[in-house]
């Protein structure tokens, strides 16, 4: 029996089975492509502020090392488990291959609630987690980055812990670090900036004017807040809805995104913001807007609400926001253009790759150079996915996954099976 269970892993496995059928992968080749190469589970004991010692569960899943080191974010969330971590690692593999980055996918994290931890407790968890991972990671084996619940500061603690162990600074062990420690210009904004850029491309393709369009953004952390800010500031989109796990707001006349972002920066949550009308969070997704961008957690677009969405573009800033059942409904409807997660949010790992390259070369680029290269890579990938979808008469998601899976498969076939 597999250790990889749960609804999120099932989603990744179901998607893979559909792609394997579409491109004709033999049954005996499938498990080698789907199942992770390595999964590490660790205990993370920490002295809490109240004097107790608490032991948290930490994970790291390295999906495949066929094309280079593994690469992926670190999630601090109460519900994190092995199945979810594995699914996220698998999606990272297809995403990196789709963008032609020399990486396999990984994901990791700690089952904890960063919202109730003190800064000292968060630092202790971060350092002990990295300490436990030292035997299994390196700049040429597995390179971590931020994800939900982690940020530049956590990456700085990871880098310091790893570097202290090795006796010298190893900046390239993580990406998404502060610029002062070898991070790159533009990384913090890269995922949301990429989401907004691809929404702009989708608008062009559908003959919509971005500056006449409206958007709803679910999730107001790194990805959601930057997506909303870029949509408004760079594309002229009117943002009419926004939410996080504490509150949801909707105003057909438009929200003041900069004010919302300032509130979130000051209070860590949207709750307490009083300058826009509140709405039930589930209802927010069903409101009329040209663009819906889920930028929070998995499985929020499901069989129950997919038929009732009123958007023209579904831009998946989050990983895995749409269930396979919802996908089938959207395919049947045919009126919602989906920018699938492994394409839509790829800006984050693309600029993480730029950061790793700059660290290895000790040669740093300007923000303009980073953003120009980012846009060019995303444009090329969007065009490839669109062409494949048209050629095979399949959805954008199937096309993106097909390209990613084929590239990993080709790498495995060329290298052969060791020994
Ligand atoms: P974050 O921790 O910065 O923010 C997460 C946000 O989601 C918070 O505002 C939180 O309140 C909100 N949220 C959580 N549960 C919610 C719910 N049920 N309803 C509404 N809002 C909810 O995390 P992030 O880095 O912005 O990541 C968000 C998503 O984007 C995740 O799926 C992550 O895997 C994906 N992603 C992140 C990056 C990156 O560079 N950070 C890159 C690619 C993909």
CSV table of C-alpha atoms and ligand atoms in Angstrom, one decimal:
chain,number,residue,atom,x,y,z
A,1,UNK,CA,0.0,0.0,0.0
A,2,UNK,CA,1.2,3.5,-0.8
A,3,UNK,CA,1.9,6.1,1.9
A,4,UNK,CA,0.6,8.7,-0.5
A,5,UNK,CA,-3.1,9.2,0.3
A,6,UNK,CA,-5.7,11.9,0.6
A,7,UNK,CA,-7.8,14.0,-1.7
A,8,UNK,CA,-5.0,16.3,-3.0
A,9,UNK,CA,-2.7,13.3,-3.9
A,10,UNK,CA,-5.7,11.6,-5.6
A,11,UNK,CA,-6.1,14.8,-7.7
A,12,UNK,CA,-2.5,14.6,-8.9
A,13,UNK,CA,-2.8,10.9,-9.6
A,14,UNK,CA,-6.1,11.3,-11.5
A,15,UNK,CA,-4.6,14.1,-13.6
A,16,UNK,CA,-1.6,12.0,-14.3
A,17,UNK,CA,-3.7,9.0,-15.4
A,18,UNK,CA,-5.6,11.1,-17.9
A,19,UNK,CA,-2.3,12.4,-19.3
A,20,UNK,CA,-0.8,9.0,-19.4
A,21,UNK,CA,-3.8,7.8,-21.4
A,22,UNK,CA,-3.7,10.7,-23.7
A,23,UNK,CA,0.0,10.3,-24.6
A,24,UNK,CA,0.0,6.6,-24.5
A,25,UNK,CA,2.3,5.8,-21.6
A,26,UNK,CA,2.6,2.0,-20.9
A,27,UNK,CA,1.1,0.8,-17.6
A,28,UNK,CA,4.5,-0.4,-16.4
A,29,UNK,CA,6.1,3.0,-16.9
A,30,UNK,CA,3.5,5.0,-15.0
A,31,UNK,CA,4.5,4.3,-11.4
A,32,UNK,CA,8.1,5.3,-12.2
A,33,UNK,CA,6.9,8.7,-13.4
A,34,UNK,CA,4.2,9.3,-10.7
A,35,UNK,CA,5.7,8.2,-7.4
A,36,UNK,CA,8.3,10.3,-5.6
A,37,UNK,CA,11.9,9.2,-5.6
A,38,UNK,CA,12.3,10.1,-1.9
A,39,UNK,CA,10.2,11.2,1.0
A,40,UNK,CA,11.7,12.4,4.3
A,41,UNK,CA,9.6,12.7,7.5
A,42,UNK,CA,11.1,14.3,10.5
A,43,UNK,CA,10.2,15.3,14.0
A,44,UNK,CA,10.8,19.0,14.8
A,45,UNK,CA,11.0,19.4,18.6
A,46,UNK,CA,10.8,23.0,19.8
A,47,UNK,CA,10.8,24.9,23.1
A,48,UNK,CA,7.6,26.9,23.1
A,49,UNK,CA,7.3,30.3,24.8
A,50,UNK,CA,5.1,28.8,27.6
A,51,UNK,CA,7.9,26.4,28.6
A,52,UNK,CA,6.4,23.3,27.0
A,53,UNK,CA,8.3,21.2,24.4
A,54,UNK,CA,6.2,20.6,21.3
A,55,UNK,CA,7.0,18.2,18.5
A,56,UNK,CA,5.9,19.2,15.0
A,57,UNK,CA,5.9,16.9,12.0
A,58,UNK,CA,8.0,18.0,9.0
A,59,UNK,CA,8.2,16.6,5.5
A,60,UNK,CA,10.1,16.9,2.3
A,61,UNK,CA,9.2,15.1,-0.9
A,62,UNK,CA,11.7,14.9,-3.8
A,63,UNK,CA,9.8,13.8,-6.8
A,64,UNK,CA,12.5,13.1,-9.4
A,65,UNK,CA,16.2,14.0,-9.8
A,66,UNK,CA,16.3,13.1,-13.5
A,67,UNK,CA,16.8,16.6,-15.0
A,68,UNK,CA,18.7,18.3,-12.1
A,69,UNK,CA,18.2,19.1,-8.5
A,70,UNK,CA,14.7,19.1,-7.1
A,71,UNK,CA,13.1,22.5,-6.5
A,72,UNK,CA,10.1,23.5,-4.5
A,73,UNK,CA,8.5,25.5,-1.8
A,74,UNK,CA,8.2,25.0,2.0
A,75,UNK,CA,4.7,25.2,3.4
A,76,UNK,CA,3.9,25.8,7.1
A,77,UNK,CA,0.2,24.9,7.5
A,78,UNK,CA,-1.7,23.0,10.2
A,79,UNK,CA,-3.2,20.4,7.8
A,80,UNK,CA,0.0,19.6,5.9
A,81,UNK,CA,0.5,15.8,5.4
A,82,UNK,CA,2.5,13.5,3.2
A,83,UNK,CA,-0.1,13.1,0.5
A,84,UNK,CA,-0.6,16.8,0.0
A,85,UNK,CA,3.2,17.4,0.0
A,86,UNK,CA,3.7,14.7,-2.6
A,87,UNK,CA,1.0,16.1,-4.8
A,88,UNK,CA,2.6,19.5,-4.7
A,89,UNK,CA,6.0,18.0,-5.5
A,90,UNK,CA,4.6,16.1,-8.5
A,91,UNK,CA,3.0,19.3,-9.8
A,92,UNK,CA,6.3,21.1,-9.3
A,93,UNK,CA,7.9,18.5,-11.6
A,94,UNK,CA,5.5,19.1,-14.4
A,95,UNK,CA,5.7,22.8,-13.9
A,96,UNK,CA,9.5,23.0,-14.0
A,97,UNK,CA,9.6,20.7,-17.1
A,98,UNK,CA,6.9,22.8,-18.8
A,99,UNK,CA,9.0,25.9,-18.3
A,100,UNK,CA,12.2,24.0,-19.4
A,101,UNK,CA,13.9,24.6,-16.1
A,102,UNK,CA,16.7,22.0,-15.2
A,103,UNK,CA,14.9,20.8,-12.1
A,104,UNK,CA,12.7,18.0,-10.7
A,105,UNK,CA,9.9,18.9,-8.3
A,106,UNK,CA,10.0,18.9,-4.6
A,107,UNK,CA,7.8,20.3,-1.8
A,108,UNK,CA,8.1,20.3,2.0
A,109,UNK,CA,6.9,21.9,5.1
A,110,UNK,CA,5.9,21.6,8.7
A,111,UNK,CA,2.4,20.9,10.1
A,112,UNK,CA,2.1,24.0,12.3
A,113,UNK,CA,0.0,27.2,12.4
A,114,UNK,CA,2.3,30.1,11.8
A,115,UNK,CA,-0.6,32.5,12.6
A,116,UNK,CA,-0.4,31.6,16.3
A,117,UNK,CA,3.4,31.2,16.7
A,118,UNK,CA,5.6,33.9,18.1
A,119,UNK,CA,8.5,35.1,16.0
A,120,UNK,CA,10.9,33.1,18.3
A,121,UNK,CA,8.9,29.9,17.9
A,122,UNK,CA,8.7,30.4,14.1
A,123,UNK,CA,12.5,30.8,14.0
A,124,UNK,CA,13.0,27.7,16.2
A,125,UNK,CA,10.8,25.6,14.0
A,126,UNK,CA,12.5,26.9,10.8
A,127,UNK,CA,16.0,26.3,12.0
A,128,UNK,CA,15.3,22.8,13.5
A,129,UNK,CA,13.5,21.8,10.3
A,130,UNK,CA,16.4,22.8,8.1
A,131,UNK,CA,18.8,21.2,10.5
A,132,UNK,CA,16.9,17.9,10.1
A,133,UNK,CA,17.0,18.3,6.3
A,134,UNK,CA,20.8,18.9,6.0
A,135,UNK,CA,21.6,15.3,5.1
A,136,UNK,CA,19.1,15.3,2.3
A,137,UNK,CA,19.5,18.8,0.6
A,138,UNK,CA,22.2,20.7,-1.1
A,139,UNK,CA,22.4,23.3,-3.9
A,140,UNK,CA,22.8,20.4,-6.4
A,141,UNK,CA,20.3,18.0,-4.7
A,142,UNK,CA,17.3,20.0,-3.6
A,143,UNK,CA,16.7,23.7,-3.4
A,144,UNK,CA,13.9,25.0,-1.1
A,145,UNK,CA,11.8,28.2,-1.5
A,146,UNK,CA,8.9,29.9,0.2
A,147,UNK,CA,5.2,28.7,0.0
A,148,UNK,CA,2.1,29.2,2.1
A,149,UNK,CA,3.0,30.3,5.6
A,150,UNK,CA,6.7,31.0,4.9
A,151,UNK,CA,8.5,34.0,3.6
A,152,UNK,CA,11.9,35.7,3.0
A,153,UNK,CA,12.7,35.7,6.7
A,154,UNK,CA,12.2,31.9,7.0
A,155,UNK,CA,14.4,31.4,3.9
A,156,UNK,CA,17.1,33.6,5.7
A,157,UNK,CA,16.9,31.3,8.8
A,158,UNK,CA,17.2,28.2,6.5
A,159,UNK,CA,20.2,29.7,4.7
A,160,UNK,CA,21.9,30.7,8.0
A,161,UNK,CA,21.3,27.2,9.6
A,162,UNK,CA,22.7,25.4,6.5
A,163,UNK,CA,25.6,27.8,6.2
A,164,UNK,CA,26.6,27.5,9.9
A,165,UNK,CA,26.7,23.8,9.5
A,166,UNK,CA,29.0,24.0,6.5
A,167,UNK,CA,31.3,26.8,7.9
A,168,UNK,CA,30.7,29.2,5.0
A,169,UNK,CA,27.8,31.1,3.4
A,170,UNK,CA,25.8,28.9,1.0
A,171,UNK,CA,23.4,31.4,-0.5
A,172,UNK,CA,22.3,29.0,-3.2
A,173,UNK,CA,20.8,26.5,-0.8
A,174,UNK,CA,17.4,28.4,-0.9
A,175,UNK,CA,15.6,30.8,-3.2
A,176,UNK,CA,13.2,33.6,-2.2
A,177,UNK,CA,15.8,35.0,0.3
A,178,UNK,CA,16.1,38.7,1.1
A,179,UNK,CA,18.1,40.5,-1.6
A,180,UNK,CA,20.7,41.4,1.0
A,181,UNK,CA,21.6,37.7,1.4
A,182,UNK,CA,21.9,36.9,-2.3
A,183,UNK,CA,18.2,36.9,-3.1
A,184,UNK,CA,17.1,38.3,-6.5
A,185,UNK,CA,15.3,41.5,-7.3
A,186,UNK,CA,11.7,40.6,-8.3
A,187,UNK,CA,11.4,37.2,-6.6
A,188,UNK,CA,8.9,38.3,-4.0
A,189,UNK,CA,6.5,39.7,-6.6
A,190,UNK,CA,7.3,37.1,-9.3
A,191,UNK,CA,4.4,34.7,-8.9
A,192,UNK,CA,1.7,37.3,-8.7
A,193,UNK,CA,3.4,39.4,-11.5
A,194,UNK,CA,3.4,36.3,-13.7
A,195,UNK,CA,-0.3,35.5,-12.9
A,196,UNK,CA,-1.3,39.1,-13.9
A,197,UNK,CA,0.9,39.0,-17.0
A,198,UNK,CA,-0.7,35.7,-18.2
A,199,UNK,CA,-4.2,37.1,-17.5
A,200,UNK,CA,-3.2,39.9,-19.8
A,201,UNK,CA,-2.2,37.4,-22.5
A,202,UNK,CA,-5.5,35.5,-22.0
A,203,UNK,CA,-7.5,38.8,-22.4
A,204,UNK,CA,-5.7,39.4,-25.7
A,205,UNK,CA,-6.5,36.0,-26.9
A,206,UNK,CA,-10.1,36.2,-26.0
A,207,UNK,CA,-10.5,39.7,-27.5
A,208,UNK,CA,-11.1,41.3,-24.1
A,209,UNK,CA,-9.7,44.6,-23.0
A,210,UNK,CA,-8.0,44.2,-19.6
A,211,UNK,CA,-8.7,47.8,-18.8
A,212,UNK,CA,-12.4,47.2,-19.2
A,213,UNK,CA,-12.3,44.0,-17.1
A,214,UNK,CA,-13.1,43.1,-13.5
A,215,UNK,CA,-11.4,40.6,-11.2
A,216,UNK,CA,-12.0,38.7,-8.0
A,217,UNK,CA,-8.9,37.4,-6.1
A,218,UNK,CA,-9.2,34.7,-3.5
A,219,UNK,CA,-6.3,34.7,-1.0
A,220,UNK,CA,-4.4,37.8,-0.1
A,221,UNK,CA,-0.9,36.5,0.8
A,222,UNK,CA,2.1,36.8,-1.4
A,223,UNK,CA,0.5,35.5,-4.6
A,224,UNK,CA,-3.0,37.0,-4.2
A,225,UNK,CA,-2.0,40.5,-3.1
A,226,UNK,CA,0.6,41.0,-5.8
A,227,UNK,CA,-1.7,39.6,-8.4
A,228,UNK,CA,-4.4,42.1,-7.4
A,229,UNK,CA,-1.9,45.0,-7.2
A,230,UNK,CA,-0.4,44.2,-10.7
A,231,UNK,CA,-3.8,43.6,-12.3
A,232,UNK,CA,-4.9,47.0,-11.1
A,233,UNK,CA,-1.6,49.0,-11.5
A,234,UNK,CA,-0.2,47.4,-14.6
A,235,UNK,CA,-3.2,46.2,-16.6
A,236,UNK,CA,-6.0,48.7,-15.5
A,237,UNK,CA,-8.2,45.8,-14.3
A,238,UNK,CA,-10.9,46.8,-11.7
A,239,UNK,CA,-10.6,44.4,-8.7
A,240,UNK,CA,-14.1,44.0,-7.3
A,241,UNK,CA,-13.5,41.2,-4.8
A,242,UNK,CA,-10.8,39.9,-2.5
A,243,UNK,CA,-10.6,37.6,0.4
A,244,UNK,CA,-8.3,35.7,2.8
A,245,UNK,CA,-9.1,33.0,5.4
A,246,UNK,CA,-10.4,35.7,7.8
A,247,UNK,CA,-12.7,37.9,5.6
A,248,UNK,CA,-14.1,38.5,2.1
A,249,UNK,CA,-15.0,41.8,0.5
A,250,UNK,CA,-17.0,42.6,-2.6
A,251,UNK,CA,-17.7,46.0,-4.2
A,252,UNK,CA,-18.8,46.2,-7.9
A,253,UNK,CA,-17.4,49.8,-7.9
A,254,UNK,CA,-13.9,48.4,-7.2
A,255,UNK,CA,-11.8,47.9,-4.1
A,256,UNK,CA,-8.9,50.0,-3.1
A,257,UNK,CA,-6.2,47.3,-3.5
A,258,UNK,CA,-3.4,49.4,-2.2
A,259,UNK,CA,-5.3,50.1,1.0
A,260,UNK,CA,-6.2,46.4,1.4
A,261,UNK,CA,-2.6,45.4,0.9
A,262,UNK,CA,-1.5,48.0,3.5
A,263,UNK,CA,-4.0,46.6,6.0
A,264,UNK,CA,-2.8,43.0,5.3
A,265,UNK,CA,0.8,44.1,5.8
A,266,UNK,CA,0.0,45.8,9.1
A,267,UNK,CA,-2.3,43.1,10.6
A,268,UNK,CA,-1.2,39.9,8.7
A,269,UNK,CA,-5.0,39.4,7.8
A,270,UNK,CA,-7.8,41.2,6.0
A,271,UNK,CA,-10.1,40.9,9.0
A,272,UNK,CA,-10.7,44.3,10.6
A,273,UNK,CA,-10.7,46.2,7.2
A,274,UNK,CA,-13.8,48.4,7.3
A,275,UNK,CA,-13.7,50.3,4.0
A,276,UNK,CA,-15.5,47.8,1.8
A,277,UNK,CA,-18.7,45.7,2.1
A,278,UNK,CA,-18.2,42.2,3.4
A,279,UNK,CA,-19.5,39.1,1.6
A,280,UNK,CA,-19.7,35.4,2.5
A,281,UNK,CA,-16.4,33.9,1.3
A,282,UNK,CA,-18.1,31.0,-0.7
A,283,UNK,CA,-20.4,33.5,-2.3
A,284,UNK,CA,-17.5,35.7,-3.5
A,285,UNK,CA,-16.3,33.0,-5.9
A,286,UNK,CA,-19.8,33.0,-7.6
A,287,UNK,CA,-20.0,36.8,-8.2
A,288,UNK,CA,-19.9,38.2,-11.7
A,289,UNK,CA,-16.4,39.2,-12.8
A,290,UNK,CA,-14.4,38.7,-16.0
A,291,UNK,CA,-11.5,37.2,-14.1
A,292,UNK,CA,-11.5,34.8,-11.1
A,293,UNK,CA,-8.0,34.2,-9.6
A,294,UNK,CA,-8.0,31.6,-6.8
A,295,UNK,CA,-4.6,32.3,-5.0
A,296,UNK,CA,-5.0,30.5,-1.7
A,297,UNK,CA,-5.5,26.7,-1.2
A,298,UNK,CA,-6.4,23.5,-3.1
A,299,UNK,CA,-9.8,22.3,-4.2
A,300,UNK,CA,-11.9,25.5,-3.9
A,301,UNK,CA,-13.4,25.1,-7.3
A,302,UNK,CA,-15.3,21.9,-7.1
A,303,UNK,CA,-18.3,20.0,-8.5
A,304,UNK,CA,-20.6,22.1,-6.3
A,305,UNK,CA,-19.6,25.5,-7.6
A,306,UNK,CA,-18.0,25.0,-11.1
A,307,UNK,CA,-21.3,25.2,-12.9
A,308,UNK,CA,-22.1,28.5,-11.2
A,309,UNK,CA,-18.9,30.5,-11.8
A,310,UNK,CA,-19.6,33.7,-13.7
A,311,UNK,CA,-16.1,34.4,-14.9
A,312,UNK,CA,-14.6,34.3,-18.4
A,313,UNK,CA,-11.0,33.6,-17.2
A,314,UNK,CA,-10.1,31.3,-14.4
A,315,UNK,CA,-6.4,32.1,-13.5
A,316,UNK,CA,-5.0,29.5,-11.1
A,317,UNK,CA,-2.5,31.4,-8.9
A,318,UNK,CA,-2.8,28.7,-6.3
A,319,UNK,CA,-1.7,25.1,-6.8
A,320,UNK,CA,-4.5,22.6,-7.4
A,321,UNK,CA,-7.5,25.0,-6.8
A,322,UNK,CA,-9.7,23.1,-9.3
A,323,UNK,CA,-10.8,19.5,-8.7
A,324,UNK,CA,-10.9,17.0,-11.7
A,325,UNK,CA,-14.7,16.9,-11.2
A,326,UNK,CA,-14.9,20.7,-11.6
A,327,UNK,CA,-12.6,20.5,-14.6
A,328,UNK,CA,-15.0,18.1,-16.3
A,329,UNK,CA,-17.8,20.6,-15.7
A,330,UNK,CA,-15.7,23.5,-17.0
A,331,UNK,CA,-14.7,21.5,-20.1
A,332,UNK,CA,-18.4,20.8,-20.8
A,333,UNK,CA,-19.4,24.5,-20.3
A,334,UNK,CA,-16.7,25.6,-22.7
A,335,UNK,CA,-17.1,29.3,-21.7
A,336,UNK,CA,-14.4,29.6,-19.1
A,337,UNK,CA,-10.8,29.9,-20.2
A,338,UNK,CA,-8.6,28.2,-17.7
A,339,UNK,CA,-5.0,29.3,-17.2
A,340,UNK,CA,-3.8,26.1,-15.4
A,341,UNK,CA,-1.8,26.3,-12.2
A,342,UNK,CA,1.4,24.8,-13.6
A,343,UNK,CA,1.5,27.6,-16.2
A,344,UNK,CA,-0.3,30.4,-14.3
A,345,UNK,CA,1.8,30.5,-11.2
A,346,UNK,CA,5.1,29.4,-12.8
A,347,UNK,CA,6.6,32.9,-12.4
A,348,UNK,CA,7.6,32.0,-8.9
A,349,UNK,CA,9.8,29.0,-9.8
A,350,UNK,CA,11.1,30.8,-12.9
A,351,UNK,CA,12.5,33.7,-10.9
A,352,UNK,CA,13.7,31.2,-8.2
A,353,UNK,CA,15.7,29.6,-11.0
A,354,UNK,CA,17.1,33.0,-11.9
A,355,UNK,CA,18.1,33.5,-8.3
A,356,UNK,CA,19.9,30.1,-8.1
A,357,UNK,CA,21.7,30.9,-11.3
A,358,UNK,CA,22.8,34.3,-10.1
A,359,UNK,CA,23.9,32.8,-6.7
A,360,UNK,CA,26.0,30.1,-8.5
A,361,UNK,CA,27.6,32.7,-10.7
A,362,UNK,CA,27.9,35.4,-8.0
A,363,UNK,CA,26.7,37.8,-10.7
A,364,UNK,CA,23.5,39.7,-10.1
A,365,UNK,CA,20.9,41.1,-12.5
A,366,UNK,CA,18.8,44.3,-12.3
A,367,UNK,CA,15.0,44.0,-11.7
A,368,UNK,CA,14.4,45.0,-15.2
A,369,UNK,CA,16.5,42.2,-16.6
A,370,UNK,CA,14.7,39.7,-14.3
A,371,UNK,CA,11.2,40.9,-15.3
A,372,UNK,CA,12.1,41.0,-19.0
A,373,UNK,CA,13.4,37.4,-18.9
A,374,UNK,CA,10.4,36.3,-16.8
A,375,UNK,CA,7.8,37.7,-19.3
A,376,UNK,CA,9.6,36.3,-22.3
A,377,UNK,CA,9.8,32.8,-20.8
A,378,UNK,CA,6.1,32.9,-19.7
A,379,UNK,CA,5.0,34.2,-23.2
A,380,UNK,CA,6.9,31.3,-24.9
A,381,UNK,CA,5.3,28.8,-22.5
A,382,UNK,CA,1.8,30.2,-22.9
A,383,UNK,CA,2.2,30.0,-26.7
A,384,UNK,CA,3.4,26.3,-26.5
A,385,UNK,CA,0.5,25.3,-24.3
A,386,UNK,CA,-2.0,27.1,-26.5
A,387,UNK,CA,-0.6,25.5,-29.6
A,388,UNK,CA,-0.7,22.0,-28.1
A,389,UNK,CA,-4.2,22.5,-26.8
A,390,UNK,CA,-5.3,23.5,-30.4
A,391,UNK,CA,-3.4,20.6,-32.0
A,392,UNK,CA,-4.6,17.9,-29.8
A,393,UNK,CA,-8.1,19.5,-29.2
A,394,UNK,CA,-7.6,19.3,-25.4
A,395,UNK,CA,-7.9,21.7,-22.5
A,396,UNK,CA,-5.1,24.1,-21.6
A,397,UNK,CA,-4.6,22.0,-18.4
A,398,UNK,CA,-4.2,18.8,-20.3
A,399,UNK,CA,-1.9,20.5,-22.8
A,400,UNK,CA,0.3,22.0,-20.0
A,401,UNK,CA,0.5,18.7,-18.2
A,402,UNK,CA,1.2,16.7,-21.4
A,403,UNK,CA,4.2,18.9,-22.2
A,404,UNK,CA,5.6,18.6,-18.7
A,405,UNK,CA,5.1,14.9,-18.3
A,406,UNK,CA,6.6,14.2,-21.8
A,407,UNK,CA,9.7,16.1,-21.0
A,408,UNK,CA,10.3,14.2,-17.7
A,409,UNK,CA,9.5,11.0,-19.5
A,410,UNK,CA,12.0,11.7,-22.3
A,411,UNK,CA,14.7,12.5,-19.7
A,412,UNK,CA,14.1,9.2,-17.9
A,413,UNK,CA,14.1,7.2,-21.2
A,414,UNK,CA,17.4,8.8,-22.3
A,415,UNK,CA,19.1,8.2,-19.0
A,416,UNK,CA,17.8,4.6,-18.7
A,417,UNK,CA,17.2,2.7,-15.5
A,418,UNK,CA,20.1,2.4,-13.1
A,419,UNK,CA,21.9,0.0,-12.5
B,1,LIG,P1,0.7,33.0,1.7
B,1,LIG,O1,0.8,32.2,3.0
B,1,LIG,O2,1.5,34.2,1.5
B,1,LIG,O3,-0.9,33.4,1.6
B,1,LIG,C1,-1.9,32.5,1.6
B,1,LIG,C2,-3.2,33.3,1.6
B,1,LIG,O4,-4.3,32.5,1.4
B,1,LIG,C3,-3.5,34.1,2.9
B,1,LIG,O5,-4.0,35.4,2.5
B,1,LIG,C4,-4.5,33.3,3.6
B,1,LIG,O6,-5.3,34.0,4.5
B,1,LIG,C5,-5.3,32.8,2.4
B,1,LIG,N1,-6.2,31.7,2.6
B,1,LIG,C6,-5.9,30.5,3.2
B,1,LIG,N2,-7.0,29.7,3.2
B,1,LIG,C7,-8.0,30.4,2.6
B,1,LIG,C8,-9.3,30.1,2.3
B,1,LIG,N3,-9.9,29.0,2.7
B,1,LIG,N4,-10.0,31.1,1.7
B,1,LIG,C9,-9.5,32.3,1.3
B,1,LIG,N5,-8.2,32.6,1.6
B,1,LIG,C10,-7.5,31.6,2.2
B,1,LIG,O7,0.8,31.9,0.5
B,1,LIG,P2,1.2,32.2,-1.0
B,1,LIG,O8,2.7,32.1,-1.1
B,1,LIG,O9,0.5,33.4,-1.5
B,1,LIG,O10,0.6,30.9,-1.7
B,1,LIG,C11,-0.7,30.9,-2.1
B,1,LIG,C12,-0.9,29.8,-3.1
B,1,LIG,O11,0.0,30.0,-4.2
B,1,LIG,C13,-0.6,28.4,-2.7
B,1,LIG,O12,-1.4,27.4,-3.3
B,1,LIG,C14,0.9,28.2,-3.1
B,1,LIG,O13,1.2,26.8,-3.2
B,1,LIG,C15,0.8,28.9,-4.5
B,1,LIG,N6,2.1,29.3,-5.0
B,1,LIG,C16,2.9,30.1,-4.3
B,1,LIG,C17,4.1,30.6,-4.9
B,1,LIG,C18,5.0,31.5,-4.2
B,1,LIG,O14,6.0,32.0,-4.8
B,1,LIG,N7,4.7,31.9,-2.9
B,1,LIG,C19,4.5,30.1,-6.1
B,1,LIG,C20,3.6,29.2,-6.8
B,1,LIG,C21,2.4,28.9,-6.3
